[in-house]
Amino acid sequence: MNQTIDFDTNPTVAVSEYDNMARMALPGYEAMHTMVLACLRSHLPDIAASISLKIKIFVPLCLSG
């Protein structure tokens, strides 16, 4: 028997307790956030530079019309 759980209307864990429950239930929960943050920090400068270059090239083209 399949049972559908609607987390918006009937959450299995109270929203106020989610963070505490996640820390207890997921080994490495804190480490996961640390690793994601390290990945973002290492890749965001490249992405930011790419976006900056595109803005410098395309905005003047758009404004000149």
XYZ file of N, CA and C in Angstrom:
195
model
N 0.842 -1.183 0.000
C 0.000 0.000 0.000
C 0.889 1.249 0.000
N 0.717 2.101 -0.976
C 1.463 3.357 -1.048
C 0.752 4.415 -0.224
N 1.519 5.129 0.553
C 0.969 6.204 1.360
C 1.664 7.498 0.979
N 0.891 8.502 0.649
C 1.436 9.802 0.298
C 1.476 10.677 1.541
N 2.607 11.307 1.758
C 2.746 12.220 2.887
C 2.835 13.636 2.338
N 1.941 14.484 2.774
C 1.950 15.888 2.369
C 2.683 16.676 3.447
N 3.943 16.975 3.191
C 4.780 17.625 4.190
C 4.354 19.062 4.477
N 3.602 19.667 3.572
C 3.156 21.037 3.808
C 2.010 21.102 4.813
N 1.091 20.135 4.756
C -0.055 20.182 5.653
C 0.117 19.300 6.876
N 0.947 18.270 6.756
C 1.131 17.343 7.865
C 2.596 16.933 7.957
N 3.458 17.839 8.413
C 4.876 17.491 8.458
C 5.146 16.383 9.474
N 6.054 15.477 9.121
C 6.390 14.387 10.033
C 7.232 14.896 11.202
N 7.914 16.015 11.016
C 8.710 16.653 12.066
C 8.296 18.110 12.108
N 8.079 18.623 13.295
C 7.712 20.033 13.421
C 8.810 20.901 12.826
N 8.416 21.940 12.131
C 9.377 22.822 11.470
C 10.397 23.356 12.463
N 9.945 23.680 13.646
C 10.850 24.230 14.657
C 11.873 23.202 15.135
N 11.607 21.913 14.911
C 12.510 20.854 15.352
C 13.322 20.243 14.207
N 13.091 20.702 12.976
C 13.728 20.062 11.826
C 15.246 20.046 11.937
N 15.851 21.180 12.260
C 17.308 21.257 12.315
C 17.872 20.293 13.358
N 17.256 20.254 14.523
C 17.724 19.331 15.561
C 17.567 17.878 15.124
N 16.438 17.554 14.513
C 16.203 16.177 14.064
C 17.177 15.789 12.955
N 17.444 16.705 12.042
C 18.379 16.425 10.956
C 19.764 16.139 11.511
N 20.188 16.903 12.505
C 21.505 16.681 13.121
C 21.582 15.309 13.786
N 20.478 14.859 14.372
C 20.475 13.554 15.034
C 20.371 12.403 14.026
N 19.629 12.611 12.956
C 19.339 11.521 12.027
C 20.365 11.357 10.912
N 21.079 12.418 10.576
C 21.993 12.374 9.434
C 23.445 12.493 9.886
N 24.154 11.374 9.885
C 25.576 11.459 10.227
C 26.295 12.366 9.218
N 27.120 13.252 9.699
C 27.855 14.136 8.801
C 27.084 15.362 8.363
N 25.982 15.659 9.027
C 25.147 16.809 8.648
C 25.962 18.104 8.643
N 26.729 18.334 9.696
C 27.556 19.542 9.772
C 28.659 19.517 8.719
N 29.291 18.362 8.542
C 30.371 18.240 7.562
C 29.850 18.492 6.150
N 28.624 18.049 5.882
C 28.028 18.257 4.563
C 27.939 19.753 4.249
N 27.501 20.539 5.214
C 27.408 21.982 4.993
C 28.782 22.600 4.787
N 29.757 22.138 5.535
C 31.115 22.640 5.391
C 31.667 22.327 4.005
N 31.405 21.108 3.516
C 31.892 20.719 2.186
C 31.205 21.512 1.083
N 29.898 21.715 1.208
C 29.170 22.499 0.200
C 29.685 23.932 0.182
N 29.910 24.495 1.350
C 30.431 25.855 1.426
C 31.801 25.952 0.767
N 32.658 24.958 0.984
C 33.985 24.946 0.354
C 33.861 24.863 -1.162
N 32.939 24.033 -1.646
C 32.734 23.920 -3.100
C 32.238 25.238 -3.686
N 31.281 25.865 -3.017
C 30.766 27.142 -3.510
C 31.858 28.209 -3.535
N 32.651 28.249 -2.468
C 33.723 29.239 -2.421
C 34.742 29.015 -3.535
N 34.996 27.759 -3.871
C 36.004 27.496 -4.897
C 35.481 27.761 -6.299
N 34.168 27.632 -6.514
C 33.622 27.793 -7.865
C 33.001 29.155 -8.115
N 32.543 29.818 -7.090
C 31.873 31.101 -7.298
C 32.766 32.176 -7.904
N 34.046 32.262 -7.551
C 34.859 33.298 -8.213
C 34.884 33.126 -9.737
N 34.951 31.885 -10.218
C 34.937 31.657 -11.663
C 33.604 32.070 -12.271
N 32.535 31.724 -11.592
C 31.199 32.064 -12.091
C 31.013 33.576 -12.067
N 31.418 34.213 -10.980
C 31.280 35.665 -10.860
C 32.077 36.374 -11.941
N 33.289 35.899 -12.218
C 34.116 36.508 -13.261
C 33.456 36.339 -14.623
N 32.890 35.172 -14.869
C 32.214 34.912 -16.139
C 31.001 35.828 -16.305
N 30.210 35.969 -15.244
C 29.027 36.832 -15.307
C 29.451 38.281 -15.491
N 30.476 38.699 -14.789
C 30.960 40.071 -14.912
C 31.401 40.368 -16.342
N 32.112 39.438 -16.946
C 32.565 39.619 -18.323
C 31.370 39.728 -19.266
N 30.366 38.875 -19.074
C 29.181 38.928 -19.931
C 28.444 40.250 -19.779
N 28.356 40.746 -18.559
C 27.680 42.027 -18.331
C 28.443 43.143 -19.032
N 29.765 43.138 -18.921
C 30.585 44.175 -19.556
C 30.430 44.155 -21.067
N 30.198 42.981 -21.652
C 30.080 42.882 -23.106
C 28.653 43.172 -23.569
N 27.661 42.567 -22.902
C 26.293 42.607 -23.437
C 25.490 43.835 -23.016
N 25.726 44.389 -21.854
C 24.935 45.552 -21.438
C 25.150 46.737 -22.379
N 26.398 47.075 -22.727
C 26.561 48.188 -23.671
C 25.878 47.911 -25.032
N 25.903 46.657 -25.464
C 25.238 46.315 -26.724
C 23.734 46.532 -26.626
N 23.158 46.146 -25.486
C 21.722 46.306 -25.293
C 21.334 47.772 -25.176
N 22.167 48.548 -24.497
C 21.844 49.943 -24.293
C 22.012 50.766 -25.569
N 22.888 50.331 -26.459
C 23.082 51.089 -27.684
C 21.979 50.827 -28.686
N 21.253 49.787 -28.455
C 20.073 49.495 -29.101
C 19.709 49.103 -30.366
